């Protein structure tokens, strides 16, 4: 079972969810693969190979479309261009080992187990290595937890920081946030150590082969090839630039800068093969998750509220105030102290603090949202995922700036109120017996037997309590000077008490003044006169008292009576 599939289910772990989702997962996951290149040989005509590749690729596309239609799944916006997948096929065939460059903040989102299986299908010795880039953003305790997880899975991994490697080429030197650890497994390698590791691992893969032709090819060239693959904007080109010592590949913050694979000779015995970034077909929670992961370009977004809401779920309110120097509105008294910040509140506060105003005069939420998303992707707003089934708390892992319930791998969510107290308060509001129930709520933690007796007593007298509650409501609505009973004050907060008093005052307030009588006097309806009607003696003219005017119209002529 895929570790990413289990990890991205709330509270899920590979052992706990195996029995629950394995039948469905076995039916669906076997069809969610990357396209394979059909069998070919050097003696095959290019036209035949082209036709086979297109037919195989179209069949793969149809199977994924059928999977979405039948199962109702939402997949990531995976690559649909055959030419880009051909770049991956060539990199896998040329390489002695395959290195997946992952974002260390959430490595399971970017890891592809099917890519590892495909590399082993090409050759049993062509193993895979996980290069966890941006590892200097992770606390040392969290890196040790991920090391335990990957070792339990039997996966090779290396912690690395391309930015620190590039900074090491300057006079200032590298700046690592968290590299002070005694655990050798959690150490962030530098450029020299990474090159030695890749060369040693690729040479071991070549030596373990039984193919004499491959041994002769490596003996003639004297080089081993390491292929770099991964999602867009995870740092493949930056890794090559750091290892090469100069800018050999184009780098940009927009995903998809590299269009074709490149082969670069790092040392006399090591060659790196850079593959374009590929979005692999996987289960997607939403488009907003992809934006927050940096896979979808941020500058092309039109709706920024939904992705910013994802950021607000992961970053705590005090962290926004510390990073941006904002004064955000506090949660209401009846809300949880750790309530998730609303995206609209953050966008407006950030735009007003920077003076960004749109053409309409309102805060420019689009500009502020894009900047917040870029800071989240770059690590200024730091959020790191926990390994699946990790029992350590956020404080033990060094995760102090993010919400405790935001991690998808958390074992359980912690509520802000004790369950017993909340249950007793709910019973008190339902039964109306305030005095005895408030005592049960206060003594529920120390005297469970007394609390259960009180619950039984309230269950027997529920009808009587309902009647008293109705009477109390009627009295409070009939008088604006009478305050609620003391029992209600005992179990309600000051804010709730003030709200009830205001509602009571509104109910007994005087009605609006009546509308003046003169406003009900309507004007008589307009008529067409008595034209054409018989003279009843009361009218001054009849229908025949008209003459032709100067311009050809009819003019009324008054009639004088004798």
CSV table of N, CA and C in Angstrom, one decimal, residues 220-333:
chain,number,residue,atom,x,y,z
A,220,UNK,N,35.0,1.8,-21.1
A,220,UNK,CA,35.5,2.6,-22.2
A,220,UNK,C,35.3,4.1,-21.8
A,221,UNK,N,34.1,4.5,-21.3
A,221,UNK,CA,33.9,5.9,-21.0
A,221,UNK,C,34.4,6.3,-19.6
A,222,UNK,N,34.4,5.3,-18.7
A,222,UNK,CA,34.8,5.7,-17.3
A,222,UNK,C,33.9,6.6,-16.6
A,223,UNK,N,32.6,6.6,-16.9
A,223,UNK,CA,31.7,7.5,-16.2
A,223,UNK,C,30.5,6.7,-15.8
A,224,UNK,N,29.8,7.2,-14.7
A,224,UNK,CA,28.6,6.7,-14.3
A,224,UNK,C,27.6,7.8,-14.4
A,225,UNK,N,26.3,7.5,-14.7
A,225,UNK,CA,25.3,8.5,-15.0
A,225,UNK,C,24.2,8.4,-13.9
A,226,UNK,N,23.9,9.6,-13.4
A,226,UNK,CA,22.8,9.7,-12.3
A,226,UNK,C,21.7,10.6,-12.9
A,227,UNK,N,20.5,10.0,-12.9
A,227,UNK,CA,19.3,10.7,-13.5
A,227,UNK,C,18.6,11.4,-12.3
A,228,UNK,N,18.2,12.7,-12.6
A,228,UNK,CA,17.5,13.5,-11.6
A,228,UNK,C,16.0,13.7,-12.1
A,229,UNK,N,15.1,13.3,-11.4
A,229,UNK,CA,13.7,13.4,-11.7
A,229,UNK,C,12.9,14.0,-10.5
A,230,UNK,N,11.7,14.4,-10.8
A,230,UNK,CA,10.9,15.0,-9.7
A,230,UNK,C,9.8,15.9,-10.3
A,231,UNK,N,9.0,16.5,-9.4
A,231,UNK,CA,8.0,17.5,-9.7
A,231,UNK,C,8.6,18.8,-10.1
A,232,UNK,N,7.9,19.6,-10.8
A,232,UNK,CA,8.4,21.0,-11.1
A,232,UNK,C,8.6,21.8,-9.8
A,233,UNK,N,9.7,22.6,-9.9
A,233,UNK,CA,10.0,23.5,-8.8
A,233,UNK,C,10.4,22.9,-7.5
A,234,UNK,N,11.0,21.7,-7.5
A,234,UNK,CA,11.5,21.1,-6.3
A,234,UNK,C,13.0,21.3,-6.1
A,235,UNK,N,13.7,21.8,-7.2
A,235,UNK,CA,15.1,22.1,-7.0
A,235,UNK,C,16.0,21.2,-7.8
A,236,UNK,N,15.6,20.6,-8.9
A,236,UNK,CA,16.5,19.8,-9.7
A,236,UNK,C,17.6,20.6,-10.3
A,237,UNK,N,17.2,21.6,-11.0
A,237,UNK,CA,18.2,22.5,-11.7
A,237,UNK,C,19.1,23.2,-10.7
A,238,UNK,N,18.5,23.6,-9.6
A,238,UNK,CA,19.4,24.3,-8.6
A,238,UNK,C,20.4,23.3,-8.0
A,239,UNK,N,20.0,22.0,-7.9
A,239,UNK,CA,21.0,21.0,-7.4
A,239,UNK,C,22.1,20.9,-8.3
A,240,UNK,N,21.8,20.8,-9.6
A,240,UNK,CA,22.9,20.7,-10.6
A,240,UNK,C,23.8,21.9,-10.6
A,241,UNK,N,23.2,23.1,-10.5
A,241,UNK,CA,24.0,24.4,-10.4
A,241,UNK,C,24.9,24.4,-9.2
A,242,UNK,N,24.4,23.9,-8.0
A,242,UNK,CA,25.2,23.8,-6.8
A,242,UNK,C,26.4,22.8,-6.9
A,243,UNK,N,26.1,21.7,-7.6
A,243,UNK,CA,27.2,20.7,-7.7
A,243,UNK,C,28.2,21.1,-8.8
A,244,UNK,N,27.7,21.8,-9.8
A,244,UNK,CA,28.6,22.2,-10.9
A,244,UNK,C,29.5,23.3,-10.5
A,245,UNK,N,29.0,24.2,-9.6
A,245,UNK,CA,29.8,25.3,-9.2
A,245,UNK,C,29.5,26.5,-10.1
A,246,UNK,N,28.7,26.4,-11.1
A,246,UNK,CA,28.3,27.6,-11.9
A,246,UNK,C,27.0,27.3,-12.5
A,247,UNK,N,26.4,28.4,-13.1
A,247,UNK,CA,25.0,28.2,-13.6
A,247,UNK,C,25.1,27.5,-15.0
A,248,UNK,N,24.7,26.3,-14.9
A,248,UNK,CA,24.7,25.5,-16.2
A,248,UNK,C,23.3,25.2,-16.7
A,249,UNK,N,22.3,25.3,-15.8
A,249,UNK,CA,20.9,25.1,-16.2
A,249,UNK,C,20.1,26.3,-15.7
A,250,UNK,N,19.1,26.7,-16.6
A,250,UNK,CA,18.2,27.8,-16.2
A,250,UNK,C,17.4,27.5,-15.0
A,251,UNK,N,17.3,28.5,-14.2
A,251,UNK,CA,16.5,28.3,-12.9
A,251,UNK,C,15.5,29.5,-12.9
A,252,UNK,N,14.2,29.2,-12.5
A,252,UNK,CA,13.2,30.2,-12.3
A,252,UNK,C,12.2,29.7,-11.3
A,253,UNK,N,11.6,30.7,-10.6
A,253,UNK,CA,10.6,30.2,-9.6
A,253,UNK,C,9.3,29.7,-10.2
A,254,UNK,N,9.1,29.9,-11.5
A,254,UNK,CA,7.9,29.4,-12.2
A,254,UNK,C,8.1,27.9,-12.5
A,255,UNK,N,7.2,27.0,-12.1
A,255,UNK,CA,7.4,25.6,-12.4
A,255,UNK,C,7.5,25.3,-13.9
A,256,UNK,N,8.3,24.4,-14.3
A,256,UNK,CA,8.3,24.0,-15.7
A,256,UNK,C,9.4,24.8,-16.6
A,257,UNK,N,10.4,25.3,-15.9
A,257,UNK,CA,11.4,26.0,-16.7
A,257,UNK,C,12.2,25.1,-17.6
A,258,UNK,N,12.6,24.0,-17.1
A,258,UNK,CA,13.4,23.0,-18.0
A,258,UNK,C,12.5,22.3,-18.9
A,259,UNK,N,12.8,22.3,-20.2
A,259,UNK,CA,11.9,21.8,-21.2
A,259,UNK,C,12.4,20.4,-21.8
A,260,UNK,N,13.8,20.2,-21.8
A,260,UNK,CA,14.4,19.0,-22.3
A,260,UNK,C,15.4,18.5,-21.4
A,261,UNK,N,15.7,17.2,-21.4
A,261,UNK,CA,16.7,16.7,-20.5
A,261,UNK,C,18.1,17.1,-21.0
A,262,UNK,N,19.0,17.3,-20.0
A,262,UNK,CA,20.3,17.8,-20.2
A,262,UNK,C,21.3,16.8,-19.5
A,263,UNK,N,22.4,16.6,-20.2
A,263,UNK,CA,23.5,15.7,-19.7
A,263,UNK,C,24.7,16.6,-19.4
A,264,UNK,N,25.2,16.6,-18.2
A,264,UNK,CA,26.3,17.4,-17.7
A,264,UNK,C,27.3,16.6,-17.0
A,265,UNK,N,28.6,16.8,-17.4
A,265,UNK,CA,29.7,16.1,-16.7
A,265,UNK,C,30.2,16.8,-15.5
A,266,UNK,N,29.8,16.3,-14.4
A,266,UNK,CA,30.2,17.0,-13.1
A,266,UNK,C,31.7,16.8,-12.8
A,267,UNK,N,32.1,15.6,-12.8
A,267,UNK,CA,33.5,15.2,-12.6
A,267,UNK,C,34.0,14.3,-13.7
A,268,UNK,N,35.2,13.8,-13.6
A,268,UNK,CA,35.7,12.9,-14.6
A,268,UNK,C,35.0,11.6,-14.6
A,269,UNK,N,34.4,11.2,-13.5
A,269,UNK,CA,33.7,9.9,-13.4
A,269,UNK,C,32.2,10.0,-13.2
A,270,UNK,N,31.6,11.2,-13.1
A,270,UNK,CA,30.2,11.4,-12.7
A,270,UNK,C,29.5,12.3,-13.8
A,271,UNK,N,28.4,11.8,-14.2
A,271,UNK,CA,27.5,12.6,-15.2
A,271,UNK,C,26.1,12.7,-14.6
A,272,UNK,N,25.6,13.9,-14.6
A,272,UNK,CA,24.2,14.1,-14.2
A,272,UNK,C,23.3,14.3,-15.4
A,273,UNK,N,22.1,13.8,-15.3
A,273,UNK,CA,21.1,13.9,-16.4
A,273,UNK,C,19.9,14.5,-15.8
A,274,UNK,N,19.6,15.8,-16.2
A,274,UNK,CA,18.5,16.5,-15.6
A,274,UNK,C,17.2,16.3,-16.5
A,275,UNK,N,16.2,15.9,-15.8
A,275,UNK,CA,14.9,15.6,-16.5
A,275,UNK,C,14.0,16.8,-16.3
A,276,UNK,N,13.1,17.2,-17.3
A,276,UNK,CA,12.1,18.2,-17.0
A,276,UNK,C,11.2,17.8,-15.9
A,277,UNK,N,10.7,18.8,-15.2
A,277,UNK,CA,9.7,18.5,-14.1
A,277,UNK,C,8.4,17.9,-14.6
A,278,UNK,N,8.0,16.9,-14.0
A,278,UNK,CA,6.7,16.2,-14.4
A,278,UNK,C,5.8,16.1,-13.3
A,279,UNK,N,4.5,16.5,-13.5
A,279,UNK,CA,3.4,16.3,-12.6
A,279,UNK,C,2.9,14.9,-12.8
A,280,UNK,N,3.1,14.0,-11.9
A,280,UNK,CA,2.7,12.6,-12.1
A,280,UNK,C,1.2,12.4,-11.7
A,281,UNK,N,0.5,11.4,-12.3
A,281,UNK,CA,-0.9,11.2,-12.0
A,281,UNK,C,-1.0,10.6,-10.6
A,282,UNK,N,-1.7,11.4,-9.7
A,282,UNK,CA,-1.9,10.9,-8.3
A,282,UNK,C,-3.3,11.4,-7.9
A,283,UNK,N,-3.7,10.9,-6.7
A,283,UNK,CA,-4.9,11.4,-6.1
A,283,UNK,C,-4.7,12.8,-5.6
A,284,UNK,N,-5.6,13.7,-6.0
A,284,UNK,CA,-5.5,15.1,-5.6
A,284,UNK,C,-6.6,15.5,-4.6
A,285,UNK,N,-6.3,16.2,-3.5
A,285,UNK,CA,-7.3,16.6,-2.7
A,285,UNK,C,-8.1,17.8,-3.3
A,286,UNK,N,-7.3,18.8,-3.8
A,286,UNK,CA,-7.9,19.9,-4.4
A,286,UNK,C,-6.8,20.7,-5.2
A,287,UNK,N,-7.3,21.6,-6.0
A,287,UNK,CA,-6.3,22.4,-6.7
A,287,UNK,C,-5.5,23.4,-5.8
A,288,UNK,N,-6.2,23.8,-4.7
A,288,UNK,CA,-5.5,24.6,-3.7
A,288,UNK,C,-4.3,24.0,-3.1
A,289,UNK,N,-4.4,22.6,-2.8
A,289,UNK,CA,-3.3,21.9,-2.3
A,289,UNK,C,-2.1,21.9,-3.3
A,290,UNK,N,-2.4,21.8,-4.6
A,290,UNK,CA,-1.3,21.9,-5.6
A,290,UNK,C,-0.7,23.3,-5.6
A,291,UNK,N,-1.5,24.3,-5.4
A,291,UNK,CA,-0.9,25.7,-5.4
A,291,UNK,C,0.0,25.9,-4.2
A,292,UNK,N,-0.5,25.4,-3.1
A,292,UNK,CA,0.3,25.5,-1.9
A,292,UNK,C,1.6,24.7,-1.9
A,293,UNK,N,1.6,23.6,-2.7
A,293,UNK,CA,2.8,22.8,-2.9
A,293,UNK,C,3.7,23.4,-3.9
A,294,UNK,N,3.3,24.4,-4.6
A,294,UNK,CA,4.2,25.1,-5.6
A,294,UNK,C,4.2,24.4,-6.9
A,295,UNK,N,3.3,23.5,-7.2
A,295,UNK,CA,3.3,22.8,-8.5
A,295,UNK,C,2.6,23.7,-9.5
A,296,UNK,N,1.6,24.4,-9.1
A,296,UNK,CA,0.8,25.3,-10.1
A,296,UNK,C,1.4,26.7,-9.9
A,297,UNK,N,1.7,27.4,-11.0
A,297,UNK,CA,2.3,28.7,-10.9
A,297,UNK,C,1.3,29.7,-10.2
A,298,UNK,N,1.9,30.5,-9.3
A,298,UNK,CA,1.1,31.3,-8.4
A,298,UNK,C,0.7,32.6,-9.2
A,299,UNK,N,1.6,33.1,-10.0
A,299,UNK,CA,1.3,34.4,-10.7
A,299,UNK,C,0.1,34.3,-11.7
A,300,UNK,N,-0.3,33.1,-12.0
A,300,UNK,CA,-1.4,32.9,-12.9
A,300,UNK,C,-2.7,32.7,-12.2
A,301,UNK,N,-2.7,32.8,-10.9
A,301,UNK,CA,-4.0,32.6,-10.1
A,301,UNK,C,-4.9,33.8,-10.2
A,302,UNK,N,-6.2,33.5,-10.3
A,302,UNK,CA,-7.2,34.6,-10.2
A,302,UNK,C,-7.9,34.5,-8.8
A,303,UNK,N,-8.1,33.3,-8.3
A,303,UNK,CA,-8.8,33.1,-7.0
A,303,UNK,C,-7.7,32.7,-6.0
A,304,UNK,N,-7.4,33.6,-5.1
A,304,UNK,CA,-6.3,33.4,-4.1
A,304,UNK,C,-6.9,33.1,-2.7
A,305,UNK,N,-8.2,33.3,-2.5
A,305,UNK,CA,-8.7,33.0,-1.2
A,305,UNK,C,-8.6,31.5,-0.8
A,306,UNK,N,-9.0,30.7,-1.7
A,306,UNK,CA,-9.0,29.2,-1.4
A,306,UNK,C,-7.6,28.7,-1.1
A,307,UNK,N,-6.6,29.0,-1.9
A,307,UNK,CA,-5.2,28.6,-1.5
A,307,UNK,C,-4.7,29.2,-0.2
A,308,UNK,N,-5.1,30.5,0.0
A,308,UNK,CA,-4.6,31.1,1.3
A,308,UNK,C,-5.3,30.5,2.5
A,309,UNK,N,-6.6,30.0,2.3
A,309,UNK,CA,-7.3,29.3,3.4
A,309,UNK,C,-6.5,28.0,3.7
A,310,UNK,N,-5.9,27.3,2.7
A,310,UNK,CA,-5.1,26.2,3.0
A,310,UNK,C,-3.9,26.5,3.9
A,311,UNK,N,-3.3,27.7,3.6
A,311,UNK,CA,-2.1,28.2,4.3
A,311,UNK,C,-2.5,28.5,5.7
A,312,UNK,N,-3.7,29.1,5.9
A,312,UNK,CA,-4.2,29.5,7.2
A,312,UNK,C,-4.5,28.2,8.1
A,313,UNK,N,-4.9,27.1,7.5
A,313,UNK,CA,-5.1,25.9,8.2
A,313,UNK,C,-3.8,25.3,8.7
A,314,UNK,N,-2.7,25.6,8.1
A,314,UNK,CA,-1.4,25.0,8.5
A,314,UNK,C,-0.5,25.9,9.3
A,315,UNK,N,-0.7,27.2,9.2
A,315,UNK,CA,0.2,28.2,9.9
A,315,UNK,C,-0.7,28.8,11.1
A,316,UNK,N,-0.1,28.9,12.2
A,316,UNK,CA,-0.8,29.4,13.4
A,316,UNK,C,-0.9,30.9,13.3
A,317,UNK,N,-1.9,31.5,14.0
A,317,UNK,CA,-2.1,32.9,14.0
A,317,UNK,C,-0.9,33.7,14.5
A,318,UNK,N,-0.3,33.3,15.6
A,318,UNK,CA,0.9,34.1,16.1
A,318,UNK,C,2.0,34.1,15.1
A,319,UNK,N,2.1,33.0,14.3
A,319,UNK,CA,3.2,33.0,13.3
A,319,UNK,C,3.1,34.1,12.3
A,320,UNK,N,1.8,34.3,11.8
A,320,UNK,CA,1.6,35.4,10.9
A,320,UNK,C,1.9,36.7,11.5
A,321,UNK,N,1.6,36.9,12.7
A,321,UNK,CA,1.9,38.2,13.4
A,321,UNK,C,3.3,38.4,13.6
A,322,UNK,N,4.1,37.3,13.8
A,322,UNK,CA,5.5,37.4,14.0
A,322,UNK,C,6.3,37.7,12.7
A,323,UNK,N,5.9,37.0,11.6
A,323,UNK,CA,6.6,37.1,10.4
A,323,UNK,C,6.3,38.5,9.7
A,324,UNK,N,5.0,38.8,9.7
A,324,UNK,CA,4.6,40.0,9.0
A,324,UNK,C,4.4,41.3,9.8
A,325,UNK,N,4.5,41.1,11.2
A,325,UNK,CA,4.3,42.2,12.0
A,325,UNK,C,2.9,42.8,12.0
A,326,UNK,N,1.9,41.9,11.9
A,326,UNK,CA,0.5,42.3,11.8
A,326,UNK,C,-0.2,42.2,13.2
A,327,UNK,N,-1.3,42.9,13.3
A,327,UNK,CA,-2.1,42.8,14.5
A,327,UNK,C,-3.5,42.3,14.0
A,328,UNK,N,-3.6,41.0,14.1
A,328,UNK,CA,-4.8,40.3,13.6
A,328,UNK,C,-5.9,40.3,14.6
A,329,UNK,N,-7.1,40.3,14.2
A,329,UNK,CA,-8.2,40.3,15.2
A,329,UNK,C,-8.2,39.0,16.0
A,330,UNK,N,-8.5,39.1,17.2
A,330,UNK,CA,-8.6,38.0,18.1
A,330,UNK,C,-9.9,37.2,18.0
A,331,UNK,N,-9.9,35.9,18.2
A,331,UNK,CA,-11.1,35.1,18.2
A,331,UNK,C,-12.1,35.6,19.2
A,332,UNK,N,-13.4,35.4,18.9
A,332,UNK,CA,-14.4,35.8,19.9
A,332,UNK,C,-14.3,34.9,21.1
A,333,UNK,N,-15.0,35.4,22.2
A,333,UNK,CA,-15.0,34.7,23.4
A,333,UNK,C,-15.6,33.3,23.4
